[in-house]
Structures are given as C-alpha cells and as structure tokens.
Amino acid sequence: MLHLLCAVVPGAVTGGQVSDGRGRLDFDVPGSSLDRDVIAAGLNVLIAAGHPVMPRWISGEELAARPELVRTMSVKPPSGAGHVRLMEIAGPNGQIDVQPCGGTHIRNTAESAR
C-alpha cells in the first residue's frame, strides 16, 4: 500500500514507519494542500485494478546513475553488495511505481483489499 501512496501523492518521501498492520509515510509537498478523499479515491482505483507487483534487480552502478528511483529523502537503499532489489508496480500505460525496497510485498495491488 505504501508504494501506491507514493504513486498517488506528488512529492518526495521525508520519513515513515512500517509495522505489523500499519504504515505511515511523510511527504514533502511544499505549498500544497492534500485532499484525503482524492488520495483515497486514487488508491482505491489502483487497488481495484489488480496491477502486478514484481521484484527485479539492478546493479549498484545503475542505481547510482538513476537517482530518481530513490523516492525517500532520508533513507538510502543499501549499496555495496553489487545489486539492489527494486519493486515495480506495472500499469497498462507504464510503471505506476518503481523504487528500491527490501520489504515483503503482495503479488498484485488487489491483494491490498483483503
């Protein structure tokens, strides 16, 4: 669900917390007022669509060359192992979200509704 939130809220992630059954992300959205109902509607559309969530690996060098993949401002993915795992949510018109992540994930967005 947090990856979907990154896809719906415009702004970099400044912090967050993930625990069993709960999670929170903080976003840098200067000068912007966020509408909870608009965000919820966007999340519900992505969840209902059942988009696939897939891991893939890239090299540390590729990650360094593509800094836009790192959405968090304060936490950087581990480097030095030679490879980094990305989680990608694919949509019909391209990527909905892709970023380094080492967490546990669902197979498709519809599993968020369960």
Short mmCIF file of N, CA and C in Angstrom, two decimals:
data_model
loop_
_atom_site.label_atom_id
_atom_site.label_comp_id
_atom_site.label_asym_id
_atom_site.label_seq_id
_atom_site.Cartn_x
_atom_site.Cartn_y
_atom_site.Cartn_z
N MET A 1 0.81 -1.19 0.00
CA MET A 1 0.00 0.00 0.00
C MET A 1 0.86 1.26 0.00
N LEU A 2 2.01 1.21 0.67
CA LEU A 2 2.85 2.40 0.73
C LEU A 2 3.41 2.76 -0.65
N HIS A 3 3.68 1.75 -1.49
CA HIS A 3 4.13 2.04 -2.85
C HIS A 3 3.03 2.75 -3.63
N LEU A 4 1.79 2.36 -3.40
CA LEU A 4 0.67 3.02 -4.09
C LEU A 4 0.52 4.45 -3.60
N LEU A 5 0.73 4.67 -2.34
CA LEU A 5 0.66 6.03 -1.81
C LEU A 5 1.71 6.91 -2.48
N CYS A 6 2.90 6.36 -2.71
CA CYS A 6 3.94 7.11 -3.42
C CYS A 6 3.50 7.45 -4.84
N ALA A 7 2.69 6.60 -5.44
CA ALA A 7 2.22 6.86 -6.80
C ALA A 7 1.13 7.92 -6.84
N VAL A 8 0.39 8.08 -5.75
CA VAL A 8 -0.75 9.00 -5.74
C VAL A 8 -0.38 10.38 -5.20
N VAL A 9 0.51 10.44 -4.23
CA VAL A 9 0.88 11.72 -3.61
C VAL A 9 2.10 12.30 -4.34
N PRO A 10 1.98 13.53 -4.83
CA PRO A 10 3.12 14.15 -5.52
C PRO A 10 4.10 14.72 -4.50
N GLY A 11 5.27 14.17 -4.43
CA GLY A 11 6.26 14.68 -3.50
C GLY A 11 7.19 13.58 -3.04
N ALA A 12 8.34 14.02 -2.57
CA ALA A 12 9.34 13.07 -2.06
C ALA A 12 8.96 12.63 -0.66
N VAL A 13 9.34 11.41 -0.33
CA VAL A 13 9.09 10.86 1.00
C VAL A 13 10.17 11.38 1.94
N THR A 14 9.74 12.00 3.04
CA THR A 14 10.69 12.55 4.01
C THR A 14 10.86 11.67 5.23
N GLY A 15 9.97 10.71 5.41
CA GLY A 15 10.06 9.81 6.56
C GLY A 15 8.90 8.85 6.54
N GLY A 16 8.91 7.94 7.48
CA GLY A 16 7.82 6.99 7.55
C GLY A 16 8.09 5.93 8.59
N GLN A 17 7.11 5.07 8.75
CA GLN A 17 7.22 3.97 9.70
C GLN A 17 6.33 2.84 9.21
N VAL A 18 6.86 1.64 9.23
CA VAL A 18 6.10 0.47 8.83
C VAL A 18 6.15 -0.53 9.98
N SER A 19 4.96 -1.00 10.38
CA SER A 19 4.88 -2.02 11.41
C SER A 19 3.79 -3.00 11.02
N ASP A 20 3.56 -3.99 11.82
CA ASP A 20 2.58 -5.02 11.52
C ASP A 20 1.18 -4.43 11.42
N GLY A 21 0.63 -4.44 10.22
CA GLY A 21 -0.73 -3.96 10.01
C GLY A 21 -0.89 -2.45 9.89
N ARG A 22 0.20 -1.71 9.99
CA ARG A 22 0.13 -0.25 9.92
C ARG A 22 1.34 0.29 9.19
N GLY A 23 1.18 1.45 8.62
CA GLY A 23 2.30 2.12 8.00
C GLY A 23 1.99 3.59 7.84
N ARG A 24 3.03 4.38 7.70
CA ARG A 24 2.88 5.81 7.55
C ARG A 24 4.01 6.33 6.68
N LEU A 25 3.70 7.25 5.78
CA LEU A 25 4.71 7.96 5.02
C LEU A 25 4.51 9.45 5.20
N ASP A 26 5.61 10.17 5.30
CA ASP A 26 5.58 11.63 5.37
C ASP A 26 6.10 12.14 4.02
N PHE A 27 5.43 13.12 3.45
CA PHE A 27 5.80 13.65 2.14
C PHE A 27 6.17 15.12 2.22
N ASP A 28 7.08 15.52 1.35
CA ASP A 28 7.45 16.92 1.19
C ASP A 28 6.59 17.48 0.05
N VAL A 29 5.55 18.20 0.41
CA VAL A 29 4.66 18.81 -0.58
C VAL A 29 4.50 20.29 -0.23
N PRO A 30 5.57 21.07 -0.44
CA PRO A 30 5.53 22.48 -0.05
C PRO A 30 4.45 23.25 -0.80
N GLY A 31 3.76 24.09 -0.05
CA GLY A 31 2.75 24.94 -0.66
C GLY A 31 1.53 24.20 -1.17
N SER A 32 1.42 22.94 -0.82
CA SER A 32 0.33 22.14 -1.34
C SER A 32 -0.59 21.70 -0.22
N SER A 33 -1.83 21.64 -0.52
CA SER A 33 -2.80 21.11 0.42
C SER A 33 -3.30 19.78 -0.15
N LEU A 34 -3.19 18.74 0.61
CA LEU A 34 -3.59 17.42 0.13
C LEU A 34 -5.04 17.15 0.50
N ASP A 35 -5.76 16.53 -0.41
CA ASP A 35 -7.17 16.20 -0.20
C ASP A 35 -7.27 14.70 0.09
N ARG A 36 -7.64 14.38 1.31
CA ARG A 36 -7.72 12.98 1.74
C ARG A 36 -8.64 12.15 0.85
N ASP A 37 -9.79 12.71 0.46
CA ASP A 37 -10.74 11.98 -0.37
C ASP A 37 -10.18 11.69 -1.77
N VAL A 38 -9.46 12.65 -2.33
CA VAL A 38 -8.84 12.46 -3.65
C VAL A 38 -7.77 11.37 -3.57
N ILE A 39 -6.97 11.40 -2.51
CA ILE A 39 -5.92 10.39 -2.34
C ILE A 39 -6.56 9.01 -2.16
N ALA A 40 -7.58 8.92 -1.32
CA ALA A 40 -8.27 7.64 -1.09
C ALA A 40 -8.87 7.11 -2.39
N ALA A 41 -9.48 7.98 -3.18
CA ALA A 41 -10.07 7.54 -4.46
C ALA A 41 -9.00 7.02 -5.40
N GLY A 42 -7.86 7.71 -5.47
CA GLY A 42 -6.76 7.25 -6.33
C GLY A 42 -6.22 5.90 -5.88
N LEU A 43 -6.08 5.72 -4.57
CA LEU A 43 -5.62 4.43 -4.04
C LEU A 43 -6.61 3.32 -4.38
N ASN A 44 -7.89 3.60 -4.20
CA ASN A 44 -8.90 2.58 -4.46
C ASN A 44 -8.92 2.15 -5.93
N VAL A 45 -8.70 3.07 -6.85
CA VAL A 45 -8.63 2.73 -8.27
C VAL A 45 -7.44 1.80 -8.53
N LEU A 46 -6.28 2.13 -7.97
CA LEU A 46 -5.09 1.30 -8.18
C LEU A 46 -5.25 -0.08 -7.54
N ILE A 47 -5.86 -0.14 -6.38
CA ILE A 47 -6.08 -1.43 -5.71
C ILE A 47 -7.03 -2.29 -6.53
N ALA A 48 -8.14 -1.72 -6.94
CA ALA A 48 -9.16 -2.49 -7.68
C ALA A 48 -8.63 -3.02 -9.01
N ALA A 49 -7.68 -2.34 -9.61
CA ALA A 49 -7.16 -2.75 -10.92
C ALA A 49 -6.31 -4.02 -10.87
N GLY A 50 -5.81 -4.38 -9.71
CA GLY A 50 -5.03 -5.62 -9.59
C GLY A 50 -3.74 -5.59 -10.39
N HIS A 51 -3.03 -4.46 -10.35
CA HIS A 51 -1.76 -4.34 -11.08
C HIS A 51 -0.71 -5.29 -10.49
N PRO A 52 0.10 -5.93 -11.33
CA PRO A 52 1.14 -6.81 -10.81
C PRO A 52 2.23 -6.05 -10.06
N VAL A 53 2.71 -6.66 -8.99
CA VAL A 53 3.81 -6.13 -8.19
C VAL A 53 4.96 -7.12 -8.35
N MET A 54 6.06 -6.66 -8.94
CA MET A 54 7.15 -7.58 -9.28
C MET A 54 8.50 -7.08 -8.80
N PRO A 55 9.31 -7.98 -8.27
CA PRO A 55 10.68 -7.60 -7.93
C PRO A 55 11.57 -7.72 -9.16
N ARG A 56 12.59 -6.91 -9.20
CA ARG A 56 13.65 -7.07 -10.19
C ARG A 56 14.93 -6.49 -9.59
N TRP A 57 16.02 -6.87 -10.14
CA TRP A 57 17.32 -6.47 -9.60
C TRP A 57 18.05 -5.57 -10.59
N ILE A 58 18.75 -4.58 -10.05
CA ILE A 58 19.63 -3.75 -10.87
C ILE A 58 20.98 -3.67 -10.17
N SER A 59 21.97 -3.27 -10.91
CA SER A 59 23.30 -3.14 -10.31
C SER A 59 23.37 -1.85 -9.49
N GLY A 60 24.31 -1.83 -8.58
CA GLY A 60 24.54 -0.62 -7.80
C GLY A 60 24.91 0.55 -8.68
N GLU A 61 25.63 0.27 -9.77
CA GLU A 61 26.02 1.32 -10.71
C GLU A 61 24.79 1.91 -11.42
N GLU A 62 23.85 1.03 -11.81
CA GLU A 62 22.64 1.53 -12.45
C GLU A 62 21.82 2.38 -11.49
N LEU A 63 21.74 1.97 -10.24
CA LEU A 63 21.02 2.76 -9.25
C LEU A 63 21.67 4.13 -9.08
N ALA A 64 22.99 4.16 -9.01
CA ALA A 64 23.70 5.43 -8.88
C ALA A 64 23.46 6.34 -10.08
N ALA A 65 23.28 5.75 -11.25
CA ALA A 65 23.04 6.52 -12.47
C ALA A 65 21.58 6.96 -12.60
N ARG A 66 20.71 6.39 -11.78
CA ARG A 66 19.27 6.72 -11.86
C ARG A 66 18.75 7.15 -10.48
N PRO A 67 19.19 8.30 -9.99
CA PRO A 67 18.81 8.73 -8.65
C PRO A 67 17.30 8.94 -8.48
N GLU A 68 16.57 9.12 -9.57
CA GLU A 68 15.12 9.32 -9.47
C GLU A 68 14.39 8.09 -8.94
N LEU A 69 15.06 6.93 -8.95
CA LEU A 69 14.45 5.71 -8.42
C LEU A 69 14.31 5.75 -6.90
N VAL A 70 15.14 6.53 -6.24
CA VAL A 70 15.12 6.60 -4.78
C VAL A 70 14.14 7.70 -4.39
N ARG A 71 13.00 7.31 -3.86
CA ARG A 71 11.94 8.26 -3.52
C ARG A 71 12.08 8.84 -2.12
N THR A 72 12.85 8.18 -1.27
CA THR A 72 12.99 8.65 0.11
C THR A 72 14.13 9.64 0.20
N MET A 73 13.92 10.71 0.95
CA MET A 73 14.94 11.74 1.09
C MET A 73 15.94 11.41 2.20
N SER A 74 15.50 10.67 3.21
CA SER A 74 16.35 10.44 4.37
C SER A 74 16.94 9.04 4.46
N VAL A 75 16.36 8.08 3.77
CA VAL A 75 16.85 6.71 3.85
C VAL A 75 17.31 6.27 2.46
N LYS A 76 18.53 5.88 2.36
CA LYS A 76 19.08 5.42 1.09
C LYS A 76 19.13 3.89 1.08
N PRO A 77 18.91 3.28 -0.09
CA PRO A 77 18.99 1.82 -0.15
C PRO A 77 20.41 1.35 0.11
N PRO A 78 20.54 0.14 0.62
CA PRO A 78 21.89 -0.38 0.87
C PRO A 78 22.65 -0.54 -0.43
N SER A 79 23.91 -0.17 -0.40
CA SER A 79 24.74 -0.33 -1.59
C SER A 79 26.01 -1.05 -1.19
N GLY A 80 26.75 -1.46 -2.17
CA GLY A 80 28.00 -2.15 -1.90
C GLY A 80 27.92 -3.65 -2.12
N ALA A 81 26.71 -4.21 -2.25
CA ALA A 81 26.57 -5.64 -2.49
C ALA A 81 26.62 -5.96 -3.98
N GLY A 82 26.62 -4.93 -4.81
CA GLY A 82 26.68 -5.16 -6.26
C GLY A 82 25.32 -5.14 -6.93
N HIS A 83 24.25 -5.31 -6.15
CA HIS A 83 22.91 -5.29 -6.74
C HIS A 83 21.90 -4.77 -5.70
N VAL A 84 20.79 -4.26 -6.22
CA VAL A 84 19.73 -3.70 -5.39
C VAL A 84 18.40 -4.21 -5.91
N ARG A 85 17.51 -4.60 -5.00
CA ARG A 85 16.19 -5.06 -5.42
C ARG A 85 15.25 -3.88 -5.59
N LEU A 86 14.59 -3.85 -6.74
CA LEU A 86 13.54 -2.87 -7.00
C LEU A 86 12.20 -3.58 -6.91
N MET A 87 11.19 -2.86 -6.45
CA MET A 87 9.83 -3.35 -6.54
C MET A 87 9.13 -2.47 -7.56
N GLU A 88 8.48 -3.12 -8.50
CA GLU A 88 7.83 -2.41 -9.59
C GLU A 88 6.35 -2.76 -9.64
N ILE A 89 5.52 -1.73 -9.71
CA ILE A 89 4.09 -1.92 -9.94
C ILE A 89 3.84 -1.46 -11.36
N ALA A 90 3.48 -2.42 -12.21
CA ALA A 90 3.30 -2.14 -13.63
C ALA A 90 1.84 -1.85 -13.93
N GLY A 91 1.62 -0.83 -14.74
CA GLY A 91 0.27 -0.48 -15.17
C GLY A 91 0.13 -0.65 -16.66
N PRO A 92 -1.06 -0.47 -17.19
CA PRO A 92 -1.29 -0.66 -18.62
C PRO A 92 -0.54 0.36 -19.48
N ASN A 93 -0.22 1.51 -18.90
CA ASN A 93 0.47 2.56 -19.66
C ASN A 93 1.88 2.82 -19.14
N GLY A 94 2.48 1.85 -18.48
CA GLY A 94 3.83 2.02 -17.94
C GLY A 94 3.87 1.71 -16.46
N GLN A 95 4.88 2.23 -15.82
CA GLN A 95 5.08 1.96 -14.40
C GLN A 95 4.23 2.88 -13.54
N ILE A 96 3.61 2.29 -12.53
CA ILE A 96 2.87 3.07 -11.54
C ILE A 96 3.84 3.50 -10.45
N ASP A 97 4.71 2.59 -10.06
CA ASP A 97 5.75 2.90 -9.07
C ASP A 97 6.89 1.93 -9.27
N VAL A 98 8.08 2.42 -9.11
CA VAL A 98 9.28 1.58 -9.08
C VAL A 98 10.29 2.27 -8.17
N GLN A 99 10.80 1.49 -7.20
CA GLN A 99 11.79 2.04 -6.29
C GLN A 99 12.46 0.90 -5.52
N PRO A 100 13.66 1.17 -5.02
CA PRO A 100 14.34 0.16 -4.22
C PRO A 100 13.54 -0.14 -2.95
N CYS A 101 13.44 -1.42 -2.62
CA CYS A 101 12.70 -1.80 -1.42
C CYS A 101 13.08 -3.23 -1.03
N GLY A 102 13.31 -3.42 0.23
CA GLY A 102 13.68 -4.75 0.72
C GLY A 102 12.58 -5.42 1.52
N GLY A 103 11.40 -4.84 1.51
CA GLY A 103 10.31 -5.36 2.34
C GLY A 103 9.56 -6.51 1.72
N THR A 104 8.57 -6.99 2.44
CA THR A 104 7.68 -8.04 1.98
C THR A 104 6.57 -7.41 1.16
N HIS A 105 6.17 -8.08 0.07
CA HIS A 105 5.19 -7.49 -0.83
C HIS A 105 4.12 -8.47 -1.27
N ILE A 106 3.02 -7.91 -1.73
CA ILE A 106 1.93 -8.68 -2.31
C ILE A 106 2.24 -8.95 -3.78
N ARG A 107 1.47 -9.83 -4.42
CA ARG A 107 1.70 -10.15 -5.84
C ARG A 107 1.01 -9.18 -6.79
N ASN A 108 -0.10 -8.60 -6.34
CA ASN A 108 -0.79 -7.60 -7.15
C ASN A 108 -1.55 -6.66 -6.23
N THR A 109 -1.90 -5.50 -6.75
CA THR A 109 -2.48 -4.46 -5.91
C THR A 109 -3.84 -4.87 -5.31
N ALA A 110 -4.57 -5.75 -5.95
CA ALA A 110 -5.87 -6.17 -5.43
C ALA A 110 -5.74 -6.91 -4.10
N GLU A 111 -4.58 -7.49 -3.83
CA GLU A 111 -4.36 -8.17 -2.56
C GLU A 111 -4.37 -7.20 -1.38
N SER A 112 -4.24 -5.90 -1.65
CA SER A 112 -4.30 -4.89 -0.58
C SER A 112 -5.70 -4.81 0.02
N ALA A 113 -6.70 -5.21 -0.74
CA ALA A 113 -8.08 -5.11 -0.28
C ALA A 113 -8.48 -6.25 0.63
N ARG A 114 -7.67 -7.25 0.76
CA ARG A 114 -8.03 -8.42 1.57
C ARG A 114 -7.80 -8.22 3.02
#
